Structures are given as structure tokens and as C-alpha cells.
Amino acid sequence: MASPSHLLAALAATLLLCTTTTIPVAAAAAAATTTVNVTSFGKSYGKVCDSGRFAELGLDMSSFPYCNASLPYADRVRDLIGWMTVEEKVSNLGDVARGAPRVGLPPYKWWSEALHGISSTGPATLFDDLRSRAGNHSGRATVNNGTVFANVINTAASFNETLWKSIGQVVSTEARAMYNLGKGGLTYWSPNINIVRDPRWGRALETPGEDPFVAGRYAVNFVRGMQDIPGHVTAADPNSRPIKTSACCKHYAAYDVDDWHNHTRFTYDARVTARDMAETFLRPFEMCVRDGDASAVMCSYNRVNGVPACADARLLTGTLRGEWGLHGYVVSDCDAVRVMVDNATWLGFSGADAGAAAVRAGLDLDCGENWKVDENGEPLADFLTAYGMAAVAEGKMSEADVDGALRNQYMTLMRLGYFDNIPEFAGLNETDICTEEHRGLALDGARQGIVLLKNHGGRLPLDPKKTLAVAVHGLHARAPEKVMDGDYTGPPCRYVTPRQGISNHVKISHRAKTAIYFGGINLHIEREGNDREDILLPRNQTEEILRFAKASPNPIILVILSGGGIDISFAQNHPKIGAILWAGYPGGEGGNAIADVIFGRYNPGGRLPLTWYKNKYIKQIPMTSMEFRPVPEHGYPGRTYKFYDGPDVLYPFGYGLSYTKFLYNTTTTGAAVTVPVPGGHCKGLSYKPSVAAAGAAPACQAVNVDGHACAETVSFNVTVSNAGGRAGAHVVLVYTAPPPEVDQAPIKQVAAFRRVFVPAKGAATVPFALNVCRAFGIVERTAYTVVPSGVSRVIVENGDASSSVSFPVKIELSV
């Protein structure tokens, strides 16, 4: 309940409101059609705590301490919640929050998306129709487009942390501009950092790939780009640190089945070992929260070992807040609370049961069906809003539980300047969207993510001075926006098809002796809610490619558009298919990016962020097998490069060619590190049977990194020499391999990476300093992360496997 003093003040404010201008609560809520503050008089304000806005509502802002900017955020949030009745509180637990206009709090729409640019998905973002006049939706200017970057899987292929952060910075700038114009919110439910465990998963295009460390570093950089404000990167109290926009890492946790053989994300129970959970599924989220300081996390639809992720107190409260220290709010995937009742039928819960269980577990916000309407045209409600009062009345959820959820929400909005604005962003407007600089970054990002898979006999690049015309074939040559842009996208600033990109360089003619085929798949085959049945090209495409290859006087060039990997072994081994490029879903500037690579204006340097398998690989293992390690009793081969490197790999993780040749060298031949082990930190290891039988295990087999200082490092340089005549960017991928005697350990794992530019015939020296615990740590069966005693290895592999360096690292544990 609201405090007595607050209730009296609110009553007085209501009486004052009624004696001046009558503004019913429902009307005020309806008037706020966007996420910005729009009063019933139609004027848009950049902040809640504007005295003019309060005056329009017939309220005196000075009566509300939550608008006193001199007070700490926590005090202001406590005051705000104190003004609200329990009914008002519950009405703000959904993504379309009703606000409390009675006390000056406007409605707010939480749901916006920014996976690879501002998306029109969700109710908060409003792009104007191209045929509209200024102010079609709201605000003072028309905004028809935004910068659409390549999909995340492409961007991850660049292995460029600077690029990842720069994209986040551009997206957040356009987001603030949209907010100022009355066309968007401040809270964005991106990035998606789930691991691509199985090559059939339909959402691979949205993610950074299969490696948890790479996914974590992507999350850290993108979130920092979205959130960080210069001068406010750190703070003594992180809950008071201002942020530019709010980013949200999703979908937490162990979510990677959408719809496969009647196993849907709404009913799937992911049976995960503690080891796989710690080693793979949780690691990117831990990095996102701890290192990226993400202000939100989204829990997933699925159950984890029987418990819905959005009602799992161990995941939401114990891990997210207790262990990792989340400074922000937890939101459900949209309708995940309803899914507990209608799909998973978990414990026979009612709507009140499910909502109460989720809030008590640590959920702060329920994304529901507010953007849909029923047969009577009335908006459907999220479960927390619809059943929250029943849950409180039945004693299943306390008002204090609701207060805790609102506290996390409003602390985030305080940090965003929703109540006070942030002066350095207040002037952003339509001129800060789709700028030349932003489009240039989209083009460069798309080029950086293109991967050269085959280049037999130097078929590429084409010289436009010698190759004056090309024949262009394939269904993706004139790819529509949805093919190039993928999912979770808004209308692009400019849309360039592959054919248009090619035509900027040479003439297109069916009689040309050089042919380029644009093939692949699209969102009809891989997307949210749809997993693949196989990983082949559609059969008619394979036949068409072979027909064009046979008819062409010269070997053809094949360009593949896809998110996930495809078995194109027929093309890799075909002598009349001279070159293969993977372009992913490269965004609005994709056509120009592809052409720049084909005609040599850009030397490709991308490397695959996920393994491409042959189709027979998936016949050995169902999608529902969550284990990463091989399961011999079932014949399961193991998953990802960390646990499978067998004959069914077509292109390995990290694979990628260049138009030049890069060679590696290092002066480091080995390293030895002594790690002090305080009492009680020694842990056991699982050794291979031969080692265990011989009794060769050391007394202290491993050190538990939890609670250990872990200051020890292994430093070395890698010299990258460009032996060819073309300058280019190159990705240096550093792996560590645990001692060979350890049983069921990863084959290798990414420990560091760096993208560097190397001039023609030149060289670049790349320094690395690997923290022993982070780089050499492995997760034991007990789910402890440990550093094993013995000889591990550092491995640096070229993308085309033509050059590598490695050296041993002897780790001694001193008890």
C-alpha cells in the first residue's frame, strides 16, 4: 500500500486535477502512444520530470520528491513507488506499463529491439511509412529508415571487438534520436548471445556463433557500445551510473531449440549437466553481466532441468544477482509466463500461480501480448498485469515482491535519463539517423564479415579492367530486403542487392564468360520458431548450380547467403566452381560489400564463427541431445569445435581464406608458470584410464579458480607476415589445449583473438597476455572451473591452416 502521507498528497493532487482540467487516467494512458512522455494535450516532453508537463496535468512537480534530481536514484525510486497504490504497481509489471498519471508517471513501452540496428519489432519503435507525411505517427519529423547492419553471425565473423562496440554506439545514437522524436524507447532487448549448439537451429543468424568466449566478448562490446557514456564508464555505485540506452542479453538460459520434430521452445525441457551449464550456456551471460555491466537480462521460454527459466530462483536471483551482481532488471521472453500455464502446464499452475512464482524467483517485468487484440478489439494483457492482483489477494505474491520488481525497473529508467533527460543526447534528431558515417560503418562491417571459403587457382578477385562483363544467376541475385537484412530489422537507409552491387563494377550480360551464382537459404528455412530438417541447399539450387557450372566456359563463383552452415561439399570439390564466398545476411549495404570483395576492392578477412558440417553429421545426433561431449553409448559424436573434429566437418570453426598469404612466427618456445594454491583450493581431475591406472596423477591435480587471485599470466608475441602482394586484415585466433591426460576435456578453446591489418609484403606483431585462470581454466565434472596441473598448450592457427605456431605451457601448482 502507498504510505498515508503519499495518499493524502495524491488525493489533493487529484482534486486539483479535477478542478482544472479533467484528464481521465484511461485517456492519459491512451494518449501516450509511444514510449516518450506525451500528455493528453498532445505535447511531447523529453523527460518525465518537466514542470510544464506536470502543470498540464494539474500537478505541482515540487510535491513529488522522485523528481528531485539532487536526491540519489534509490531515494527517488523509493518515493515514486511509495506514491503508488497496489493496483497501480501491478499495472506496471508488464511491458506496456500503464504508469500512474494520477501522480505524474506516464505510461511506458519497454519493448524495443536493436539486434543489428533499430528494429520495427515490438510496439515501442515507430518508423513512418514511406508514403506518410511528417508526423505520421508522432513527433515533429518523419523517420522512414534506420541503419541496418549485417546480421550478428556476419559481424561475429569479423572477430573485431572494435567493430562490435562501434555498431552498438551507432545503434544507441539512432535510438536516442528516435526517442527524442517520439518514435522509440530507451530499453532494447538485444543482443542474443545464445550458443549455436546444433547446426539445425533456426536462430543461428542472430547470434555470435558457437564459442562461449567469443559470444561473451561480443556481448561485452556491443553492450558497452549501447550503454556507456564517456566519463561514466565506471562508478562507485554501478546502480547510479548513467547509461545511454539499456541493452539486454538474452535468452537466459540453455535456449537453442525452437521447433524440431514437435519439440518446441514452449514445451522443451533442456536437460543440462552442471558442467555444460557452467562451461558453455552460462559463460556468455556471466561476461555480459560482469564485464559488460548489462542493465537487463531476458529469461527464456524453455525449462532447465524441469524448472521454467523465468521461474528459476537459482538462475535469476542466485546466479544473476547473487553471484554476478546484475545492476538492472530481468524481463521474460514474450509470453514466457503464459507459456508456463498454457504450454508447459508446469505444476498445474494458474495464471496467478505462474506470475507469483516468476516474481518471487526474480522476474521484474513480463513481456506479454499487449500489442495484440482479442476478438472484441480489446488489448490482451501480460500475465503479471492480468493476474497480479489475484496473486496478491490470494497471498501468493506480496506487495513487497512487486515493489522489488518495480525498484529494478525504475532504477534502470533513472539511469537512462527517462526522468531527467541526459543533456548530451537531448539534441539528437532525424539528422543523426542514416548518416553517411553510419552507412559507411554498415558497409565496412558487412565486408569484414564475409568469409572466403574456396579460391581455387586464385579465381578471385576479378579484375574489372579485364573482366568487363559477368553473368549473374541465382534466386538471391535480386534478393529482397528480408533476405539481405534477416530478422529483427527495420527499414534500411539504403538497400543494395547483390546484382546492383555487381553492376556498379562491370556490365551484366548472360553471354559473359564469367558467371556468379547467388544462392543459399532464407527466413522461410531458418528463423525464430523454425529449425531446419537438414543442412543442405534446396535441391533445385544444387542442380541449378551444377548446370551453370557445366555450361560456363570458366569456373563459376558461388556466393552463399545464410545464417547457419550449409553442406556445400559438392561445390567445394567441384573443379568448375572456382570460388565460394559466404556473405551471411549482410544488411542494407550488403550488395556493395559483396561486390567490393569479388572485385578486389576489399581483401576478405572474415573467419567462420561456427563449424560447417556435412549433412550426415546431423543424422547421428538429435537436436534434443544437450550434451556437448561425445556420448559413446548413443553414438553421439560431440558438438562444436571444442568436442568434435571428425570427418564430418566441412569447414572448421575459424576457417577463412584471403587473397594473400599470411605466415606466423613467435620467439616463444615454451613457458612455465607457478600458481600458488592456498589451503583447500586443490581439486581433483578426471584422468584418462591409462593415467589413473598408472597412479601418475600429481598430489595437487588442479586449483579451483573460485576465490583464487589468478594474477599469473602467459605473455607472448605473434608476428604475422604478409607474403603476398595485397594488403589485408587478418584475424589471429589463439587457442589453449589442456593437458592430454585429462579425460573429457575440450580439444581446444578460444582464449584470445585480434584482428590486425597487415600491409603487402609487410608484417605486424601482435602481443598477447593470457590470464592463466581464464585462458587455461577448464570445467571439471563437478562444475568447478579449475586450472589443471601439467603441460597445456597455446595454439595459434591460420584461417587456411597453412601456418600455425604452438608452444607448451607447464603449469606447476605450489601448495
CSV table of N, CA, C and O in Angstrom, one decimal, residues 273-309:
chain,number,residue,atom,x,y,z
A,273,THR,N,23.7,-30.9,-18.0
A,273,THR,CA,24.6,-31.2,-16.9
A,273,THR,C,25.1,-29.9,-16.3
A,273,THR,O,25.2,-28.8,-17.0
A,274,ALA,N,25.5,-29.9,-15.0
A,274,ALA,CA,26.1,-28.7,-14.4
A,274,ALA,C,27.4,-28.3,-15.1
A,274,ALA,O,27.7,-27.1,-15.2
A,275,ARG,N,28.1,-29.3,-15.6
A,275,ARG,CA,29.3,-28.9,-16.3
A,275,ARG,C,29.1,-28.1,-17.6
A,275,ARG,O,29.7,-27.1,-17.8
A,276,ASP,N,28.1,-28.6,-18.4
A,276,ASP,CA,27.8,-27.9,-19.7
A,276,ASP,C,27.2,-26.5,-19.3
A,276,ASP,O,27.4,-25.5,-20.1
A,277,MET,N,26.4,-26.5,-18.3
A,277,MET,CA,25.8,-25.2,-17.9
A,277,MET,C,26.9,-24.2,-17.6
A,277,MET,O,26.9,-23.0,-18.1
A,278,ALA,N,27.8,-24.5,-16.8
A,278,ALA,CA,28.9,-23.6,-16.4
A,278,ALA,C,29.8,-23.3,-17.5
A,278,ALA,O,30.3,-22.2,-17.7
A,279,GLU,N,30.2,-24.3,-18.3
A,279,GLU,CA,31.2,-24.2,-19.3
A,279,GLU,C,30.8,-23.4,-20.5
A,279,GLU,O,31.5,-22.7,-21.1
A,280,THR,N,29.5,-23.6,-20.9
A,280,THR,CA,29.0,-23.1,-22.2
A,280,THR,C,27.8,-22.2,-22.1
A,280,THR,O,27.8,-21.1,-22.5
A,281,PHE,N,26.7,-22.7,-21.5
A,281,PHE,CA,25.5,-22.0,-21.5
A,281,PHE,C,25.5,-20.7,-20.7
A,281,PHE,O,24.9,-19.7,-21.1
A,282,LEU,N,26.2,-20.7,-19.6
A,282,LEU,CA,26.2,-19.5,-18.7
A,282,LEU,C,27.3,-18.6,-19.0
A,282,LEU,O,27.2,-17.4,-18.6
A,283,ARG,N,28.4,-19.0,-19.6
A,283,ARG,CA,29.6,-18.2,-19.7
A,283,ARG,C,29.4,-16.9,-20.4
A,283,ARG,O,29.8,-15.8,-19.9
A,284,PRO,N,28.7,-16.9,-21.6
A,284,PRO,CA,28.5,-15.6,-22.2
A,284,PRO,C,27.7,-14.6,-21.4
A,284,PRO,O,27.9,-13.4,-21.4
A,285,PHE,N,26.7,-15.1,-20.6
A,285,PHE,CA,25.8,-14.3,-19.8
A,285,PHE,C,26.6,-13.7,-18.6
A,285,PHE,O,26.4,-12.6,-18.2
A,286,GLU,N,27.5,-14.5,-18.1
A,286,GLU,CA,28.3,-14.0,-17.0
A,286,GLU,C,29.2,-12.9,-17.5
A,286,GLU,O,29.3,-11.9,-16.8
A,287,MET,N,29.8,-13.0,-18.6
A,287,MET,CA,30.7,-12.0,-19.2
A,287,MET,C,29.8,-10.8,-19.5
A,287,MET,O,30.3,-9.6,-19.3
A,288,CYS,N,28.6,-11.0,-20.0
A,288,CYS,CA,27.7,-9.8,-20.3
A,288,CYS,C,27.4,-9.0,-19.1
A,288,CYS,O,27.4,-7.8,-19.1
A,289,VAL,N,27.1,-9.7,-18.0
A,289,VAL,CA,26.7,-9.0,-16.8
A,289,VAL,C,27.9,-8.4,-16.0
A,289,VAL,O,28.0,-7.3,-15.7
A,290,ARG,N,29.0,-9.3,-15.8
A,290,ARG,CA,30.1,-8.9,-15.0
A,290,ARG,C,31.0,-7.9,-15.8
A,290,ARG,O,31.4,-6.9,-15.2
A,291,ASP,N,31.3,-8.2,-17.0
A,291,ASP,CA,32.3,-7.3,-17.8
A,291,ASP,C,31.6,-6.3,-18.6
A,291,ASP,O,32.1,-5.2,-18.8
A,292,GLY,N,30.4,-6.6,-19.1
A,292,GLY,CA,29.6,-5.6,-19.9
A,292,GLY,C,28.7,-4.7,-19.1
A,292,GLY,O,28.3,-3.7,-19.6
A,293,ASP,N,28.4,-5.1,-17.8
A,293,ASP,CA,27.5,-4.3,-16.9
A,293,ASP,C,26.2,-4.1,-17.6
A,293,ASP,O,25.6,-3.0,-17.6
A,294,ALA,N,25.7,-5.2,-18.3
A,294,ALA,CA,24.4,-5.1,-18.9
A,294,ALA,C,23.3,-4.7,-17.9
A,294,ALA,O,23.3,-5.2,-16.7
A,295,SER,N,22.3,-3.9,-18.3
A,295,SER,CA,21.3,-3.4,-17.4
A,295,SER,C,20.0,-4.3,-17.5
A,295,SER,O,19.0,-3.9,-16.8
A,296,ALA,N,20.1,-5.3,-18.3
A,296,ALA,CA,18.9,-6.2,-18.3
A,296,ALA,C,19.3,-7.6,-18.8
A,296,ALA,O,20.3,-7.7,-19.6
A,297,VAL,N,18.6,-8.6,-18.4
A,297,VAL,CA,18.7,-10.0,-18.9
A,297,VAL,C,17.3,-10.5,-19.2
A,297,VAL,O,16.4,-10.3,-18.4
A,298,MET,N,17.1,-11.2,-20.3
A,298,MET,CA,15.8,-11.8,-20.6
A,298,MET,C,15.9,-13.3,-20.4
A,298,MET,O,16.8,-14.0,-20.9
A,299,CYS,N,15.0,-13.8,-19.6
A,299,CYS,CA,14.9,-15.3,-19.4
A,299,CYS,C,14.1,-15.9,-20.5
A,299,CYS,O,13.2,-15.3,-21.1
A,300,SER,N,14.4,-17.2,-20.7
A,300,SER,CA,13.9,-17.9,-21.9
A,300,SER,C,12.6,-18.7,-21.6
A,300,SER,O,12.2,-18.9,-20.5
A,301,TYR,N,12.0,-19.2,-22.7
A,301,TYR,CA,10.8,-19.9,-22.6
A,301,TYR,C,11.0,-21.3,-22.0
A,301,TYR,O,10.1,-21.8,-21.3
A,302,ASN,N,12.1,-22.0,-22.3
A,302,ASN,CA,12.3,-23.4,-22.0
A,302,ASN,C,12.4,-23.6,-20.5
A,302,ASN,O,12.7,-22.7,-19.8
A,303,ARG,N,12.3,-24.8,-20.1
A,303,ARG,CA,12.6,-25.2,-18.8
A,303,ARG,C,14.1,-25.7,-18.8
A,303,ARG,O,14.6,-26.1,-19.8
A,304,VAL,N,14.7,-25.6,-17.7
A,304,VAL,CA,16.1,-26.1,-17.5
A,304,VAL,C,16.0,-27.1,-16.3
A,304,VAL,O,15.8,-26.7,-15.2
A,305,ASN,N,16.2,-28.4,-16.7
A,305,ASN,CA,16.2,-29.5,-15.7
A,305,ASN,C,14.9,-29.4,-15.0
A,305,ASN,O,14.8,-29.6,-13.7
A,306,GLY,N,13.8,-29.2,-15.7
A,306,GLY,CA,12.4,-29.3,-15.1
A,306,GLY,C,11.8,-28.0,-14.7
A,306,GLY,O,10.6,-27.9,-14.5
A,307,VAL,N,12.6,-26.9,-14.5
A,307,VAL,CA,12.1,-25.7,-14.0
A,307,VAL,C,12.1,-24.6,-15.1
A,307,VAL,O,13.1,-24.4,-15.7
A,308,PRO,N,11.0,-23.9,-15.3
A,308,PRO,CA,11.0,-22.8,-16.3
A,308,PRO,C,12.0,-21.8,-16.0
A,308,PRO,O,12.2,-21.4,-14.8
A,309,ALA,N,12.8,-21.4,-17.0
A,309,ALA,CA,13.9,-20.4,-16.7
A,309,ALA,C,13.4,-19.2,-16.1
A,309,ALA,O,14.1,-18.6,-15.3
